[in-house]
Amino acid sequence: MLVYALDTKKELKMLKKFLDELCRGELEFVGFTDVKELICAAAERAFDAVYINLDYNAQDYSRSGELAARSLFKNFNERQLNIIGVSDVQNEKYGNLLFEIYASSFIGKPYERDKLIDTLKNLRFPVRVKDKSNPYIRYF
């Protein structure tokens, strides 16, 4: 299962730790701190899920998590996209954005094991996995 994520280095490390545990050897994780690198990677290789910190670089829209989410949807909407929005604060702006891009889910920070379980169990689109006994991932 290929998971991309956009956040700070510290937060990416925490997210990877939890996902490693939950995905039980199925995880290939690539973390990004740069929006353009995330978009380029998505163009080269389709992901199964992406976690995007919507608050990331909020003061600079050209490098923001919000732009990343919109760009992924705009550029790759022919794919089955499992976009998971992440934020320190729930607000109407992010709710509308996630609705517009047909996001899989939204979670508040900090990253927590139980919240991440919910995101994996409720992916908008199921993913391919080797271990069909994993109770934490929506797979086909």
PDB file of C-alpha atoms in Angstrom:
ATOM      1  CA  MET A   1       0.000   0.000   0.000  1.00  0.00           C
ATOM      2  CA  LEU A   2       1.608   3.238  -1.154  1.00  0.00           C
ATOM      3  CA  VAL A   3       0.850   6.177   1.126  1.00  0.00           C
ATOM      4  CA  TYR A   4       1.998   9.722   0.485  1.00  0.00           C
ATOM      5  CA  ALA A   5       1.795  12.467   3.099  1.00  0.00           C
ATOM      6  CA  LEU A   6       2.413  16.218   3.273  1.00  0.00           C
ATOM      7  CA  ASP A   7       3.370  17.651   6.640  1.00  0.00           C
ATOM      8  CA  THR A   8       6.353  18.746   8.716  1.00  0.00           C
ATOM      9  CA  LYS A   9       9.249  16.308   9.171  1.00  0.00           C
ATOM     10  CA  LYS A  10       8.336  15.749  12.807  1.00  0.00           C
ATOM     11  CA  GLU A  11       4.696  15.003  12.011  1.00  0.00           C
ATOM     12  CA  LEU A  12       5.612  12.757   9.069  1.00  0.00           C
ATOM     13  CA  LYS A  13       7.771  10.667  11.375  1.00  0.00           C
ATOM     14  CA  MET A  14       4.881  10.223  13.816  1.00  0.00           C
ATOM     15  CA  LEU A  15       2.407   9.400  11.047  1.00  0.00           C
ATOM     16  CA  LYS A  16       4.747   6.817   9.545  1.00  0.00           C
ATOM     17  CA  LYS A  17       5.243   5.153  12.927  1.00  0.00           C
ATOM     18  CA  PHE A  18       1.495   4.664  13.422  1.00  0.00           C
ATOM     19  CA  LEU A  19       0.875   3.563   9.826  1.00  0.00           C
ATOM     20  CA  ASP A  20       3.742   1.046   9.964  1.00  0.00           C
ATOM     21  CA  GLU A  21       2.042  -0.596  12.920  1.00  0.00           C
ATOM     22  CA  LEU A  22      -1.440  -0.573  11.391  1.00  0.00           C
ATOM     23  CA  CYS A  23      -0.474  -1.689   7.882  1.00  0.00           C
ATOM     24  CA  ARG A  24       1.537  -4.673   9.130  1.00  0.00           C
ATOM     25  CA  GLY A  25       4.265  -4.766   6.512  1.00  0.00           C
ATOM     26  CA  GLU A  26       2.002  -3.557   3.683  1.00  0.00           C
ATOM     27  CA  LEU A  27       3.129   0.059   3.935  1.00  0.00           C
ATOM     28  CA  GLU A  28       5.315   1.938   1.520  1.00  0.00           C
ATOM     29  CA  PHE A  29       5.384   5.458   2.947  1.00  0.00           C
ATOM     30  CA  VAL A  30       6.720   8.587   1.269  1.00  0.00           C
ATOM     31  CA  GLY A  31       6.587  11.835   3.203  1.00  0.00           C
ATOM     32  CA  PHE A  32       6.821  15.273   1.643  1.00  0.00           C
ATOM     33  CA  THR A  33       7.453  18.754   2.968  1.00  0.00           C
ATOM     34  CA  ASP A  34       7.159  20.321  -0.493  1.00  0.00           C
ATOM     35  CA  VAL A  35       3.900  20.518  -2.441  1.00  0.00           C
ATOM     36  CA  LYS A  36       5.550  20.413  -5.872  1.00  0.00           C
ATOM     37  CA  GLU A  37       7.482  17.259  -4.976  1.00  0.00           C
ATOM     38  CA  LEU A  38       4.242  15.602  -3.851  1.00  0.00           C
ATOM     39  CA  ILE A  39       2.480  16.494  -7.117  1.00  0.00           C
ATOM     40  CA  CYS A  40       5.446  15.282  -9.211  1.00  0.00           C
ATOM     41  CA  ALA A  41       5.575  11.998  -7.301  1.00  0.00           C
ATOM     42  CA  ALA A  42       1.831  11.496  -7.819  1.00  0.00           C
ATOM     43  CA  ALA A  43       2.309  12.065 -11.552  1.00  0.00           C
ATOM     44  CA  GLU A  44       5.023   9.414 -11.670  1.00  0.00           C
ATOM     45  CA  ARG A  45       3.350   6.845  -9.441  1.00  0.00           C
ATOM     46  CA  ALA A  46      -0.244   6.587  -8.275  1.00  0.00           C
ATOM     47  CA  PHE A  47      -0.728   6.371  -4.517  1.00  0.00           C
ATOM     48  CA  ASP A  48      -3.300   4.357  -2.589  1.00  0.00           C
ATOM     49  CA  ALA A  49      -3.880   7.104  -0.016  1.00  0.00           C
ATOM     50  CA  VAL A  50      -2.511  10.541   0.784  1.00  0.00           C
ATOM     51  CA  TYR A  51      -2.624  12.419   4.081  1.00  0.00           C
ATOM     52  CA  ILE A  52      -2.496  16.179   3.597  1.00  0.00           C
ATOM     53  CA  ASN A  53      -2.067  18.652   6.428  1.00  0.00           C
ATOM     54  CA  LEU A  54      -4.429  21.355   5.194  1.00  0.00           C
ATOM     55  CA  ASP A  55      -2.846  23.869   7.593  1.00  0.00           C
ATOM     56  CA  TYR A  56       0.590  23.274   6.071  1.00  0.00           C
ATOM     57  CA  ASN A  57       2.118  26.595   4.896  1.00  0.00           C
ATOM     58  CA  ALA A  58      -1.298  28.242   5.150  1.00  0.00           C
ATOM     59  CA  GLN A  59       0.363  31.678   5.025  1.00  0.00           C
ATOM     60  CA  ASP A  60       1.801  30.905   1.546  1.00  0.00           C
ATOM     61  CA  TYR A  61      -0.915  29.474  -0.696  1.00  0.00           C
ATOM     62  CA  SER A  62       1.585  28.506  -3.424  1.00  0.00           C
ATOM     63  CA  ARG A  63       3.190  26.043  -0.969  1.00  0.00           C
ATOM     64  CA  SER A  64       0.106  25.134   1.062  1.00  0.00           C
ATOM     65  CA  GLY A  65      -1.584  21.888   1.935  1.00  0.00           C
ATOM     66  CA  GLU A  66      -4.815  23.327   0.590  1.00  0.00           C
ATOM     67  CA  LEU A  67      -3.203  23.830  -2.827  1.00  0.00           C
ATOM     68  CA  ALA A  68      -1.800  20.295  -2.704  1.00  0.00           C
ATOM     69  CA  ALA A  69      -5.257  18.807  -2.124  1.00  0.00           C
ATOM     70  CA  ARG A  70      -6.840  20.878  -4.887  1.00  0.00           C
ATOM     71  CA  SER A  71      -3.989  20.095  -7.309  1.00  0.00           C
ATOM     72  CA  LEU A  72      -4.134  16.355  -6.728  1.00  0.00           C
ATOM     73  CA  PHE A  73      -7.865  16.347  -7.382  1.00  0.00           C
ATOM     74  CA  LYS A  74      -7.602  18.614 -10.431  1.00  0.00           C
ATOM     75  CA  ASN A  75      -4.698  16.769 -12.044  1.00  0.00           C
ATOM     76  CA  PHE A  76      -5.583  13.176 -11.185  1.00  0.00           C
ATOM     77  CA  ASN A  77      -9.363  13.102 -10.834  1.00  0.00           C
ATOM     78  CA  GLU A  78      -9.589  10.206 -13.307  1.00  0.00           C
ATOM     79  CA  ARG A  79      -7.930   8.077 -10.618  1.00  0.00           C
ATOM     80  CA  GLN A  80      -9.561   6.670  -7.539  1.00  0.00           C
ATOM     81  CA  LEU A  81      -8.154   9.129  -5.010  1.00  0.00           C
ATOM     82  CA  ASN A  82      -8.138   8.458  -1.291  1.00  0.00           C
ATOM     83  CA  ILE A  83      -7.371  11.927   0.028  1.00  0.00           C
ATOM     84  CA  ILE A  84      -7.405  12.315   3.791  1.00  0.00           C
ATOM     85  CA  GLY A  85      -7.461  15.869   5.085  1.00  0.00           C
ATOM     86  CA  VAL A  86      -5.659  16.630   8.328  1.00  0.00           C
ATOM     87  CA  SER A  87      -5.841  19.844  10.330  1.00  0.00           C
ATOM     88  CA  ASP A  88      -5.216  21.320  13.747  1.00  0.00           C
ATOM     89  CA  VAL A  89      -8.487  23.192  13.431  1.00  0.00           C
ATOM     90  CA  GLN A  90     -11.777  22.144  11.900  1.00  0.00           C
ATOM     91  CA  ASN A  91     -13.282  24.938   9.887  1.00  0.00           C
ATOM     92  CA  GLU A  92     -15.905  25.413   7.239  1.00  0.00           C
ATOM     93  CA  LYS A  93     -13.316  26.247   4.575  1.00  0.00           C
ATOM     94  CA  TYR A  94     -11.673  22.830   4.893  1.00  0.00           C
ATOM     95  CA  GLY A  95     -15.030  21.086   5.104  1.00  0.00           C
ATOM     96  CA  ASN A  96     -16.074  22.633   1.808  1.00  0.00           C
ATOM     97  CA  LEU A  97     -12.736  21.787   0.211  1.00  0.00           C
ATOM     98  CA  LEU A  98     -12.908  18.135   1.277  1.00  0.00           C
ATOM     99  CA  PHE A  99     -16.476  17.902  -0.009  1.00  0.00           C
ATOM    100  CA  GLU A 100     -15.462  19.446  -3.371  1.00  0.00           C
ATOM    101  CA  ILE A 101     -12.613  16.976  -3.896  1.00  0.00           C
ATOM    102  CA  TYR A 102     -14.563  13.920  -2.689  1.00  0.00           C
ATOM    103  CA  ALA A 103     -12.075  13.273   0.110  1.00  0.00           C
ATOM    104  CA  SER A 104     -12.092   9.957   1.945  1.00  0.00           C
ATOM    105  CA  SER A 105     -12.080  11.567   5.369  1.00  0.00           C
ATOM    106  CA  PHE A 106     -10.852  14.246   7.702  1.00  0.00           C
ATOM    107  CA  ILE A 107      -9.000  13.897  10.993  1.00  0.00           C
ATOM    108  CA  GLY A 108      -7.908  16.428  13.541  1.00  0.00           C
ATOM    109  CA  LYS A 109      -4.387  16.568  14.851  1.00  0.00           C
ATOM    110  CA  PRO A 110      -2.443  15.263  16.626  1.00  0.00           C
ATOM    111  CA  TYR A 111      -2.092  11.980  14.764  1.00  0.00           C
ATOM    112  CA  GLU A 112      -3.504   9.203  16.913  1.00  0.00           C
ATOM    113  CA  ARG A 113      -3.713   5.488  16.316  1.00  0.00           C
ATOM    114  CA  ASP A 114      -7.518   5.252  16.609  1.00  0.00           C
ATOM    115  CA  LYS A 115      -8.102   8.190  14.275  1.00  0.00           C
ATOM    116  CA  LEU A 116      -5.789   6.619  11.706  1.00  0.00           C
ATOM    117  CA  ILE A 117      -7.594   3.289  11.982  1.00  0.00           C
ATOM    118  CA  ASP A 118     -10.818   5.067  11.055  1.00  0.00           C
ATOM    119  CA  THR A 119      -9.195   6.648   7.993  1.00  0.00           C
ATOM    120  CA  LEU A 120      -7.869   3.296   6.755  1.00  0.00           C
ATOM    121  CA  LYS A 121     -11.102   1.403   7.420  1.00  0.00           C
ATOM    122  CA  ASN A 122     -13.150   4.051   5.654  1.00  0.00           C
ATOM    123  CA  LEU A 123     -11.102   4.736   2.542  1.00  0.00           C
ATOM    124  CA  ARG A 124     -13.355   6.004  -0.218  1.00  0.00           C
ATOM    125  CA  PHE A 125     -11.841   3.414  -2.552  1.00  0.00           C
ATOM    126  CA  PRO A 126     -10.545   0.021  -1.381  1.00  0.00           C
ATOM    127  CA  VAL A 127      -6.870  -0.769  -1.976  1.00  0.00           C
ATOM    128  CA  ARG A 128      -4.910  -3.886  -2.900  1.00  0.00           C
ATOM    129  CA  VAL A 129      -3.149  -5.621  -0.038  1.00  0.00           C
ATOM    130  CA  LYS A 130      -1.364  -8.943   0.360  1.00  0.00           C
ATOM    131  CA  ASP A 131      -2.657  -9.659   3.869  1.00  0.00           C
ATOM    132  CA  LYS A 132      -6.425 -10.086   3.562  1.00  0.00           C
ATOM    133  CA  SER A 133      -6.743 -10.554   7.322  1.00  0.00           C
ATOM    134  CA  ASN A 134      -5.745  -6.985   8.243  1.00  0.00           C
ATOM    135  CA  PRO A 135      -8.752  -5.521  10.068  1.00  0.00           C
ATOM    136  CA  TYR A 136      -7.502  -1.948   9.737  1.00  0.00           C
ATOM    137  CA  ILE A 137      -7.533  -1.431   5.957  1.00  0.00           C
ATOM    138  CA  ARG A 138     -10.446  -1.290   3.516  1.00  0.00           C
ATOM    139  CA  TYR A 139      -9.210  -3.596   0.775  1.00  0.00           C
ATOM    140  CA  PHE A 140     -10.588  -5.564  -2.135  1.00  0.00           C
TER     141      PHE A 140
END
